[in-house]
XYZ file of C-alpha atoms in Angstrom:
676
model
C -36.477 -31.094 -32.280
C -34.855 -34.460 -30.833
C -36.720 -37.462 -31.646
C -37.911 -39.465 -28.889
C -38.239 -43.680 -30.043
C -41.672 -44.192 -28.291
C -44.074 -40.985 -28.303
C -46.645 -41.705 -26.575
C -50.064 -41.695 -27.987
C -51.961 -38.792 -29.017
C -54.456 -37.793 -26.091
C -57.649 -35.414 -26.033
C -57.372 -31.656 -24.959
C -60.011 -29.338 -24.899
C -59.878 -25.604 -26.072
C -60.080 -24.454 -22.202
C -57.454 -26.552 -21.533
C -54.973 -25.239 -24.417
C -55.583 -22.161 -22.059
C -54.061 -23.253 -19.220
C -51.357 -25.358 -20.940
C -50.138 -21.384 -22.254
C -50.642 -20.165 -18.678
C -48.099 -23.485 -17.572
C -45.602 -22.297 -20.316
C -45.385 -19.338 -18.968
C -44.820 -19.938 -15.425
C -42.381 -22.534 -16.010
C -40.117 -19.456 -17.493
C -40.955 -19.993 -21.288
C -41.695 -17.156 -24.080
C -44.795 -18.293 -25.223
C -45.583 -16.516 -28.956
C -49.018 -17.986 -30.052
C -51.630 -16.623 -32.538
C -53.516 -13.924 -31.052
C -56.909 -12.106 -32.142
C -56.941 -8.412 -32.775
C -59.191 -5.644 -34.478
C -57.102 -6.252 -38.346
C -57.212 -10.243 -37.826
C -54.886 -12.550 -36.275
C -51.362 -12.533 -35.511
C -48.755 -14.449 -33.477
C -47.678 -12.272 -30.539
C -46.384 -13.075 -27.341
C -48.104 -13.963 -24.215
C -48.585 -12.012 -21.340
C -48.657 -13.885 -17.877
C -52.676 -14.901 -18.447
C -52.580 -14.248 -21.703
C -54.433 -16.642 -23.897
C -53.833 -17.892 -28.081
C -57.214 -16.388 -28.501
C -56.534 -16.855 -32.788
C -56.131 -20.109 -32.526
C -57.700 -21.561 -35.118
C -58.933 -18.975 -36.822
C -56.747 -19.086 -40.504
C -53.277 -18.066 -40.823
C -51.940 -15.411 -38.529
C -50.887 -12.548 -41.250
C -47.354 -12.275 -41.012
C -45.142 -15.485 -39.940
C -43.790 -15.739 -36.951
C -40.118 -15.984 -38.435
C -38.647 -13.011 -36.072
C -38.561 -16.139 -33.274
C -35.697 -17.566 -34.632
C -34.705 -14.948 -37.383
C -35.348 -11.132 -36.162
C -35.878 -8.429 -38.426
C -32.762 -6.542 -36.758
C -30.654 -8.990 -34.446
C -26.765 -7.689 -33.542
C -24.007 -9.195 -33.995
C -21.221 -7.468 -32.554
C -20.954 -4.889 -30.528
C -18.408 -1.694 -30.922
C -17.055 0.670 -28.238
C -14.466 3.495 -28.568
C -11.726 5.284 -26.437
C -9.864 7.437 -27.857
C -8.376 6.164 -31.137
C -8.606 2.591 -29.440
C -11.783 -0.035 -30.784
C -13.255 -2.409 -28.559
C -14.996 -5.193 -30.454
C -17.312 -7.845 -28.199
C -20.002 -10.351 -28.975
C -23.240 -9.000 -28.142
C -25.200 -10.497 -24.977
C -26.654 -14.251 -26.195
C -30.740 -14.349 -25.931
C -31.002 -17.506 -23.672
C -34.514 -17.438 -23.987
C -36.809 -21.032 -24.730
C -39.244 -19.609 -26.823
C -42.575 -21.825 -27.566
C -44.781 -21.393 -30.742
C -48.103 -22.056 -29.749
C -50.776 -23.253 -32.535
C -47.872 -22.656 -34.947
C -49.380 -24.042 -38.835
C -46.736 -26.838 -40.409
C -46.525 -24.107 -43.167
C -44.583 -22.185 -40.673
C -43.045 -24.856 -38.342
C -41.488 -26.265 -41.214
C -38.847 -23.331 -41.847
C -36.665 -23.208 -39.627
C -35.836 -26.806 -40.508
C -35.705 -25.532 -43.963
C -32.755 -22.605 -43.433
C -31.228 -24.996 -41.027
C -28.753 -26.318 -43.771
C -28.174 -22.777 -45.054
C -26.898 -21.212 -41.874
C -25.309 -24.523 -40.464
C -22.820 -25.301 -43.831
C -19.469 -25.155 -42.838
C -19.524 -21.614 -41.346
C -22.211 -22.088 -38.746
C -24.474 -18.798 -37.719
C -24.652 -18.831 -33.852
C -27.202 -16.501 -33.848
C -29.773 -18.509 -35.955
C -28.550 -22.032 -34.559
C -28.848 -20.453 -30.816
C -32.249 -19.138 -31.274
C -33.477 -22.376 -32.952
C -31.836 -24.961 -30.381
C -34.267 -22.845 -27.360
C -37.130 -22.613 -29.892
C -40.091 -25.538 -29.383
C -43.007 -25.565 -31.681
C -46.730 -26.856 -30.744
C -48.244 -27.173 -34.263
C -51.465 -27.035 -35.447
C -52.847 -29.002 -37.782
C -55.104 -27.515 -40.782
C -58.369 -28.854 -41.386
C -58.793 -27.058 -44.822
C -57.002 -24.944 -46.733
C -57.282 -20.939 -45.718
C -57.732 -19.923 -49.091
C -57.165 -20.794 -52.593
C -53.656 -18.809 -51.847
C -52.577 -21.962 -50.113
C -49.972 -24.405 -52.005
C -48.833 -26.222 -49.486
C -49.112 -29.873 -50.540
C -47.303 -28.676 -53.970
C -43.897 -28.294 -51.852
C -44.103 -31.415 -49.869
C -45.654 -29.374 -46.780
C -48.243 -31.593 -44.774
C -51.112 -29.369 -43.887
C -52.109 -31.632 -40.929
C -48.997 -30.972 -39.209
C -47.867 -35.192 -38.748
C -44.696 -35.488 -37.282
C -43.728 -31.599 -37.501
C -42.538 -30.053 -34.281
C -42.511 -30.956 -31.399
C -46.050 -31.556 -30.294
C -48.779 -31.627 -32.895
C -52.187 -30.676 -32.233
C -55.532 -32.322 -34.317
C -58.378 -29.942 -34.540
C -61.183 -32.228 -33.514
C -64.873 -32.253 -34.726
C -66.110 -31.611 -31.228
C -64.291 -28.854 -30.677
C -61.505 -30.846 -28.663
C -58.026 -31.021 -29.754
C -55.868 -34.474 -30.221
C -51.929 -34.151 -28.670
C -49.375 -35.910 -29.819
C -45.358 -35.493 -28.753
C -43.250 -36.164 -32.006
C -39.785 -35.616 -29.637
C -38.492 -35.976 -26.280
C -38.833 -31.712 -25.589
C -42.875 -32.182 -26.743
C -42.957 -35.440 -23.945
C -41.640 -32.352 -21.639
C -44.163 -29.684 -23.215
C -47.023 -31.889 -22.976
C -46.246 -32.915 -19.076
C -46.647 -29.258 -18.460
C -50.063 -29.791 -19.902
C -51.362 -31.512 -16.352
C -53.167 -34.731 -16.115
C -53.389 -36.655 -19.254
C -56.938 -36.889 -21.394
C -58.468 -40.099 -22.402
C -56.534 -41.391 -25.682
C -57.051 -40.118 -29.018
C -58.687 -42.739 -31.396
C -55.686 -43.364 -33.825
C -58.433 -44.683 -36.827
C -60.252 -41.409 -36.494
C -57.534 -39.019 -36.022
C -55.664 -40.688 -39.484
C -58.860 -40.139 -41.869
C -59.436 -36.254 -40.384
C -55.733 -36.077 -41.139
C -55.936 -37.616 -44.038
C -58.952 -35.206 -45.138
C -56.677 -32.106 -44.348
C -54.392 -33.257 -47.105
C -56.954 -34.021 -49.682
C -58.400 -30.474 -48.733
C -54.996 -28.436 -50.247
C -55.131 -29.230 -53.524
C -51.531 -29.753 -55.439
C -51.498 -26.748 -57.574
C -48.485 -27.139 -59.624
C -45.411 -30.440 -60.250
C -42.189 -28.727 -58.278
C -40.005 -30.791 -60.474
C -41.508 -29.622 -63.772
C -41.574 -26.099 -62.533
C -37.679 -26.381 -61.574
C -37.571 -27.650 -65.214
C -39.269 -25.107 -66.635
C -37.677 -21.721 -65.109
C -34.340 -23.330 -66.373
C -35.941 -23.453 -69.681
C -37.455 -20.567 -69.753
C -34.649 -18.202 -67.896
C -34.414 -15.643 -71.072
C -38.056 -15.819 -71.757
C -40.236 -12.307 -71.741
C -42.295 -13.701 -69.619
C -39.694 -11.734 -66.588
C -40.429 -8.704 -67.883
C -44.307 -9.086 -68.288
C -44.970 -10.943 -65.032
C -43.134 -8.585 -63.057
C -44.628 -4.716 -64.375
C -46.484 -4.127 -61.992
C -43.790 -5.204 -59.104
C -43.848 -2.212 -56.819
C -40.030 -4.083 -55.174
C -41.582 -3.337 -51.655
C -40.176 -6.526 -50.359
C -43.353 -7.351 -48.817
C -43.324 -11.159 -50.541
C -40.170 -11.635 -48.239
C -40.188 -10.003 -45.310
C -44.343 -12.175 -45.002
C -42.269 -15.540 -46.362
C -40.962 -17.694 -43.004
C -38.163 -18.819 -45.632
C -36.962 -15.539 -47.017
C -33.360 -15.581 -45.111
C -31.480 -12.659 -47.002
C -30.256 -9.576 -45.128
C -27.901 -7.113 -44.766
C -24.905 -5.986 -42.255
C -24.933 -2.475 -40.997
C -23.196 -0.291 -38.271
C -25.016 2.228 -35.633
C -22.663 4.466 -33.398
C -24.500 6.518 -30.908
C -21.401 8.518 -29.117
C -18.706 6.417 -28.567
C -20.945 2.951 -28.644
C -22.128 1.397 -31.394
C -23.690 -1.825 -33.049
C -23.421 -4.010 -35.875
C -25.872 -6.011 -36.856
C -28.129 -7.815 -39.545
C -31.399 -6.467 -40.661
C -33.359 -8.356 -43.445
C -33.335 -7.646 -47.118
C -34.710 -8.523 -50.228
C -33.640 -9.166 -53.805
C -36.116 -7.403 -54.795
C -34.730 -4.332 -53.559
C -32.395 -2.579 -56.630
C -29.459 -1.999 -54.498
C -29.519 -6.090 -53.601
C -27.119 -6.879 -56.016
C -25.833 -3.520 -57.026
C -21.933 -3.100 -57.240
C -20.055 -0.206 -56.231
C -18.912 0.235 -59.657
C -22.997 1.034 -60.672
C -22.789 -2.607 -62.335
C -25.829 -4.577 -61.509
C -26.011 -8.231 -62.848
C -29.980 -8.124 -61.930
C -30.529 -4.121 -62.974
C -34.731 -4.784 -63.395
C -37.664 -5.924 -61.609
C -38.290 -8.366 -64.101
C -35.022 -9.922 -63.628
C -35.074 -9.739 -60.000
C -38.467 -11.534 -59.534
C -37.279 -14.384 -61.747
C -34.526 -14.418 -59.528
C -36.779 -14.804 -56.661
C -38.514 -17.553 -58.287
C -35.627 -19.220 -59.420
C -33.819 -19.273 -55.838
C -36.834 -20.536 -54.531
C -37.542 -23.611 -56.691
C -34.606 -24.533 -58.634
C -31.359 -22.968 -57.122
C -31.719 -23.852 -52.973
C -33.424 -27.555 -54.142
C -30.591 -28.262 -56.225
C -28.035 -26.873 -53.249
C -29.979 -28.155 -50.564
C -32.552 -30.774 -51.327
C -35.266 -28.281 -49.977
C -37.656 -26.116 -51.759
C -36.757 -22.584 -50.048
C -41.476 -22.207 -49.695
C -43.752 -23.619 -47.416
C -46.866 -22.751 -49.206
C -47.953 -20.852 -47.321
C -49.447 -18.026 -49.388
C -48.883 -14.615 -47.221
C -46.799 -13.740 -50.276
C -50.208 -13.799 -52.977
C -52.656 -12.225 -50.219
C -50.258 -9.491 -49.331
C -48.568 -8.291 -51.789
C -50.362 -4.646 -52.809
C -49.431 -5.085 -56.518
C -51.486 -8.302 -57.053
C -47.820 -10.622 -58.136
C -49.037 -13.807 -58.557
C -45.985 -16.080 -57.552
C -48.276 -19.652 -57.895
C -49.649 -18.437 -60.980
C -46.008 -18.171 -62.227
C -45.249 -21.300 -61.749
C -47.798 -22.763 -62.924
C -47.146 -21.347 -66.442
C -43.412 -22.336 -66.526
C -44.563 -25.542 -64.826
C -46.881 -26.546 -67.880
C -45.530 -29.223 -70.235
C -42.064 -28.426 -68.851
C -39.945 -32.401 -68.674
C -39.280 -32.844 -64.973
C -35.563 -32.673 -64.403
C -33.542 -35.036 -63.838
C -30.847 -33.579 -61.170
C -28.945 -30.221 -60.774
C -27.962 -28.279 -64.143
C -25.294 -26.222 -62.884
C -22.213 -28.753 -61.517
C -20.241 -27.113 -58.456
C -17.323 -25.588 -59.175
C -13.733 -27.057 -59.128
C -11.533 -24.410 -60.530
C -9.996 -23.647 -56.844
C -9.895 -26.281 -54.422
C -12.256 -25.224 -51.647
C -10.604 -24.383 -48.515
C -11.071 -26.002 -45.586
C -12.827 -24.156 -42.856
C -12.323 -24.187 -38.892
C -14.482 -21.829 -37.350
C -11.863 -20.629 -34.360
C -14.520 -17.855 -32.257
C -17.999 -18.568 -31.938
C -19.255 -15.700 -34.152
C -18.161 -15.610 -37.387
C -19.237 -12.078 -37.983
C -16.549 -10.783 -35.493
C -13.279 -9.569 -36.784
C -9.781 -9.513 -36.267
C -8.483 -6.049 -34.994
C -5.525 -4.619 -37.772
C -3.635 -2.233 -36.879
C -2.350 0.255 -40.511
C 1.363 0.355 -40.557
C 1.778 1.966 -44.125
C -0.359 3.517 -46.490
C 0.600 4.462 -49.795
C -1.666 6.443 -52.730
C -1.500 4.557 -56.103
C -3.484 7.014 -57.769
C -5.393 10.110 -56.233
C -8.873 7.949 -55.645
C -7.028 4.213 -54.909
C -4.629 3.875 -51.653
C -3.083 0.934 -50.040
C -3.074 -0.415 -46.885
C -0.429 -2.425 -45.090
C -1.970 -4.409 -42.437
C -0.638 -5.911 -39.343
C -2.604 -8.221 -36.179
C -3.116 -6.184 -33.293
C -2.868 -9.108 -31.139
C 0.261 -10.995 -31.758
C -0.860 -14.203 -30.929
C -3.599 -14.236 -33.945
C -1.058 -13.424 -36.325
C 0.706 -16.848 -35.065
C -2.819 -19.037 -36.001
C -3.384 -16.604 -39.250
C -3.002 -17.819 -43.121
C -4.499 -17.559 -45.958
C -4.128 -18.872 -50.189
C -3.912 -17.112 -53.109
C -6.764 -15.031 -54.235
C -8.998 -15.666 -51.373
C -11.266 -12.110 -50.256
C -11.701 -10.565 -46.606
C -14.317 -7.877 -45.375
C -12.464 -4.568 -43.649
C -14.241 -3.212 -41.334
C -13.960 1.170 -40.807
C -15.493 0.811 -37.055
C -18.082 2.444 -36.628
C -18.901 2.802 -40.247
C -19.576 -0.894 -41.691
C -17.437 -3.298 -44.000
C -16.159 -3.385 -47.328
C -15.482 -6.378 -49.658
C -11.995 -6.927 -51.195
C -9.390 -9.749 -52.443
C -6.200 -10.030 -50.553
C -4.064 -7.925 -52.637
C -0.773 -9.635 -51.120
C 0.798 -12.827 -51.412
C 0.887 -15.569 -48.856
C 4.507 -15.960 -49.835
C 5.214 -12.551 -48.320
C 4.431 -12.945 -44.488
C 3.695 -11.282 -41.450
C 1.018 -8.495 -43.109
C -1.356 -8.409 -45.431
C -2.573 -5.345 -47.842
C -5.497 -4.406 -49.410
C -6.716 -1.541 -51.873
C -9.544 -0.001 -52.588
C -10.509 2.718 -54.835
C -12.783 5.742 -52.168
C -15.911 4.949 -53.644
C -18.924 4.860 -50.861
C -19.523 5.253 -47.033
C -16.810 2.532 -45.904
C -14.059 3.241 -48.661
C -14.225 7.109 -47.428
C -13.825 6.075 -43.859
C -11.164 3.359 -44.610
C -9.235 6.462 -46.428
C -9.803 8.799 -43.308
C -7.250 5.984 -41.264
C -4.048 6.534 -40.641
C -0.846 4.436 -39.786
C -1.690 3.345 -35.997
C -5.051 3.682 -36.435
C -7.228 0.276 -35.993
C -9.212 -1.336 -38.551
C -11.051 -4.539 -38.511
C -10.527 -7.812 -41.068
C -12.739 -10.836 -41.546
C -11.880 -13.614 -43.414
C -10.065 -15.448 -45.172
C -13.148 -16.535 -46.893
C -13.392 -18.461 -50.375
C -11.686 -20.651 -52.479
C -8.261 -20.024 -54.328
C -6.120 -19.731 -57.351
C -4.473 -23.504 -58.347
C -1.654 -22.411 -58.575
C 0.124 -25.685 -57.328
C -1.989 -26.938 -60.900
C 0.281 -24.144 -62.908
C 3.501 -25.330 -62.338
C 5.424 -25.895 -65.149
C 3.123 -23.945 -67.540
C 3.106 -20.410 -69.061
C 1.175 -17.641 -67.783
C -0.647 -14.759 -68.808
C -2.059 -12.454 -66.302
C -4.595 -9.924 -67.701
C -6.190 -6.999 -65.321
C -8.254 -3.580 -66.055
C -7.996 -0.776 -63.759
C -9.211 -1.069 -60.392
C -8.647 -4.798 -60.894
C -5.055 -5.209 -60.711
C -4.941 -5.974 -56.395
C -6.836 -9.354 -56.817
C -4.325 -9.856 -59.287
C -1.326 -8.549 -57.984
C -1.785 -11.615 -54.975
C -1.783 -14.583 -57.670
C 1.540 -12.365 -59.501
C 2.930 -11.705 -56.264
C 2.868 -15.719 -55.653
C 4.685 -16.786 -59.190
C 7.402 -14.658 -58.860
C 8.439 -15.455 -55.240
C 7.886 -19.088 -57.048
C 9.358 -18.015 -60.614
C 11.132 -21.468 -60.824
C 7.665 -23.288 -60.758
C 6.548 -21.573 -63.971
C 7.805 -21.362 -67.396
C 7.285 -17.025 -69.618
C 5.075 -14.894 -67.529
C 3.118 -12.214 -69.369
C 0.808 -9.508 -67.585
C -1.266 -7.227 -69.487
C -2.373 -4.437 -67.864
C -4.929 -1.681 -69.041
C -6.811 1.431 -67.252
C -8.429 4.992 -68.597
C -5.057 7.059 -68.240
C -1.654 6.985 -67.183
C -2.356 7.862 -63.539
C -5.298 5.743 -63.625
C -1.543 2.252 -63.303
C -2.200 1.072 -59.629
C 1.243 0.107 -58.141
C 2.965 2.309 -60.071
C 6.519 1.213 -58.557
C 6.052 -2.311 -58.839
C 5.153 -1.722 -62.601
C 8.239 -0.306 -62.954
C 10.202 -3.644 -61.720
C 7.941 -5.549 -63.301
C 8.761 -3.869 -66.225
C 12.981 -3.494 -65.512
C 13.078 -7.578 -65.057
C 13.864 -10.135 -67.966
C 11.719 -12.927 -67.232
C 8.521 -10.681 -66.966
C 6.515 -9.205 -70.506
C 4.689 -6.530 -69.185
C 1.935 -4.597 -71.864
C 0.295 -1.955 -70.116
C -2.321 0.559 -71.970
C -3.930 2.924 -71.923
C -8.031 3.803 -72.990
C -8.285 5.425 -76.065
C -9.701 9.336 -76.666
C -12.814 10.458 -77.849
C -12.655 12.309 -81.015
C -13.072 16.578 -81.300
C -16.243 15.795 -82.775
C -17.414 13.550 -79.950
C -19.110 10.721 -82.269
C -16.489 8.154 -81.782
C -13.194 7.141 -80.568
C -9.983 8.449 -81.942
C -7.222 5.758 -83.698
C -4.738 8.630 -82.482
C -2.727 7.844 -79.139
C -4.078 8.985 -76.067
C -0.683 10.125 -74.825
C 2.932 11.095 -75.473
C 4.989 7.565 -75.334
C 1.667 5.327 -76.004
C 1.552 4.374 -79.146
C -1.844 3.345 -80.904
C -2.317 -0.090 -81.737
C -4.710 -1.101 -84.938
C -7.560 -0.370 -83.516
C -9.967 -1.872 -86.495
C -8.054 -4.964 -86.558
C -5.422 -5.572 -83.419
C -4.248 -8.906 -84.205
C -3.367 -7.523 -87.338
C -0.899 -5.436 -85.258
C 2.967 -5.847 -84.812
C 4.114 -5.044 -81.940
C 7.861 -3.803 -80.851
C 8.749 -5.628 -77.651
C 10.790 -1.830 -76.711
C 8.021 -0.024 -76.597
C 5.298 -2.202 -74.467
C 3.212 0.991 -73.385
C 0.219 0.889 -75.586
C -2.803 3.020 -76.554
C -5.632 0.174 -76.447
C -8.421 -1.235 -74.407
C -7.490 -4.434 -72.655
C -9.193 -6.935 -74.760
C -7.259 -4.967 -78.206
C -4.225 -5.133 -76.008
C -4.575 -8.624 -75.552
C -5.089 -9.734 -79.202
C -2.374 -7.359 -80.308
C 0.131 -9.175 -78.035
C -1.783 -13.016 -79.639
C -0.568 -14.580 -76.263
C -0.201 -18.788 -77.443
C -2.743 -20.943 -75.841
C 0.221 -23.764 -75.769
C 0.483 -25.012 -72.072
C -0.491 -21.561 -71.429
C -3.147 -20.458 -68.258
C -4.706 -16.951 -68.722
C -5.794 -15.533 -65.790
C -8.497 -12.149 -65.874
C -9.881 -9.454 -63.531
C -11.481 -6.537 -64.642
C -14.995 -5.182 -65.074
C -17.641 -7.303 -65.935
C -17.598 -6.370 -69.923
C -13.382 -5.966 -70.210
C -14.144 -10.110 -68.741
C -16.795 -10.765 -71.310
C -14.614 -9.301 -74.073
C -11.435 -10.364 -73.298
C -12.800 -14.288 -73.245
C -13.965 -13.930 -76.176
C -10.580 -12.415 -77.862
C -8.542 -15.614 -75.591
C -11.581 -17.980 -76.978
C -10.394 -16.619 -80.489
C -6.824 -17.140 -80.290
C -7.524 -20.664 -78.974
C -7.277 -20.760 -75.467
C -9.325 -23.422 -73.817
C -12.419 -22.230 -71.568
C -11.116 -24.897 -68.684
C -7.339 -22.765 -68.761
C -9.314 -19.509 -68.507
C -9.257 -18.086 -64.746
C -10.909 -15.065 -63.360
C -12.446 -13.850 -59.672
C -15.338 -12.590 -59.224
C -16.201 -9.971 -56.513
C -20.199 -9.986 -56.536
C -21.814 -7.671 -53.728
C -21.077 -9.766 -50.875
C -22.208 -9.001 -46.819
C -21.740 -12.302 -44.786
C -18.631 -13.301 -46.811
C -20.062 -17.199 -45.469
C -22.857 -18.117 -47.570
C -25.720 -16.805 -45.272
C -26.778 -13.191 -46.276
C -28.204 -14.487 -50.482
C -26.686 -11.542 -51.888
C -23.722 -13.104 -54.152
C -25.690 -16.383 -55.343
C -25.559 -16.712 -59.238
C -27.667 -20.227 -59.588
C -27.447 -22.023 -57.071
C -23.340 -20.890 -56.720
C -22.657 -18.866 -53.448
C -19.618 -16.871 -54.801
C -18.004 -16.280 -51.358
C -17.648 -19.662 -50.757
C -17.411 -21.670 -54.265
C -15.563 -18.561 -55.523
C -14.773 -16.177 -56.170
C -12.375 -17.897 -58.534
C -13.942 -19.479 -61.364
C -12.805 -20.647 -64.917
C -14.357 -19.972 -67.581
C -15.693 -23.230 -68.509
C -17.997 -22.746 -65.211
C -18.890 -19.291 -65.841
C -20.743 -20.607 -68.783
C -22.394 -23.013 -67.409
C -23.384 -20.133 -64.697
C -26.486 -18.275 -64.995
C -25.940 -15.016 -67.600
C -25.818 -12.427 -64.189
C -22.380 -11.825 -63.784
């Protein structure tokens, strides 16, 4: 909507004039979507030539018109295979000018609320192009549809005053006052034909005031925000979510729910990569490949839904992610009542004074330069080397298929990317090589699912995709002159390898470098050649560990060495172990081995990565030996799909890991909700 400095006065249009107006809009080449009455009620539908908005004023349509700016399924790439070669191109842009006619205020506000999300740093052209071609003729309400309406509680004006391009206000005699709110609104009204009589401003103001008074405020959003923060760990969430079916109805009917998945479909040699609506209520939404799920049950997922809408999104974008339309209450097959839950958490809560979670500062955010119109289009990369690290872990060295793209590409230590097996999809991995080793990037992955199985089938000379670099970075400049302690477990060494390589390539900038790395068995240790090199260096202290084996009776862990040449530490009191520097391979879990190494926190930075349970216990050990939370860094690999802060998968509180992470300090993680 483009604001106009001098809107023309509201004029009166008859009901028949609205039908004629719709016909004129269609004749002008516009797609018109309007409320249409049917056998099962009112729904938004595209009008054919001669069609009329028969459901205008007949209550709120069942489904929101979200698909006009955010389709249920939307192509973002076209794929074509010719032999071993792949062509990646953008889909044809939808250039259709669309008018949402007779849209209610609670639906009309949705694109405006979502605009900051789809337009921060990386811009989503699919959303923004559709929004730029969307005009809104808003029909004001005169009363609440039913008790599920709570638009006034979240700042939505039910009268529609100033919302959209044109506001239609129903008048007592069955006509409508039409008022332009933008230059586009003026153009739309010009197609309505001869202007009717001017509306009485005083009567119009009274009608709109009555509409606002007809929808009572049901809760205080600031008190709800404070209550959500105070009751994060409350048993309330398990109790109120017992009836949740995880069906996604609430999200799919909501005009502002924006979560999506990205999938690929092939038909012969032609394919498409597309966005599909998704929902945080689904169990797989945050499920990691490892099997870890930071929101493992419907209670935690329902809590996330309310917190994201009424606490996290406002902290991030200063707007509530809800318009108060009430569809989630009306359509839920299990009777879930978000409004009642908000009233409960708001009761007696003190209004929040401001954001409760400071934004991360660990790794400075990297400035985004959007070099192409479609941020979802990957670079085409050629595989130039394949290395098997373990039976199920492989490293691919990649070079740009287009040398010109290679010239303009750079990344920083700790950033990540999304790697494509064309025709199968993308997976997220940190870049495993250092930017100090130019000319290529490397990714290391464990075969675990559809995409990684497809990546493992590729060989030298094959093409694959890479999107990135994304996220922030390790502040290696800040670490100059400090001792460095690197801690990793299993397949988590690849995200650490990038920063280790950087520090070794700039060895004079740092003091002692200690690496503690463990895996389940000796054969599960990745980068065997590189580990051997680090062991030989006299300026690196490398300690390796393997997991304990179970006792013969299976009731506990044996305290004996798990393999020959891997003597056990003191299992009961790791810190009491006296380590022999000549024997740096031990039987111990990684946190135990760190405690046995007894790292000094003096002028030392610790960097760790591994499974959530390993990170948790290792942070406890580092705290125990005296490390300050600001001196402990980790990199998170939450489930991600878009990589650019749109799809909603990786957010923890108001923080989007793909943008403000993946690098965080322990102090920053302590301020986040415990959902890692």
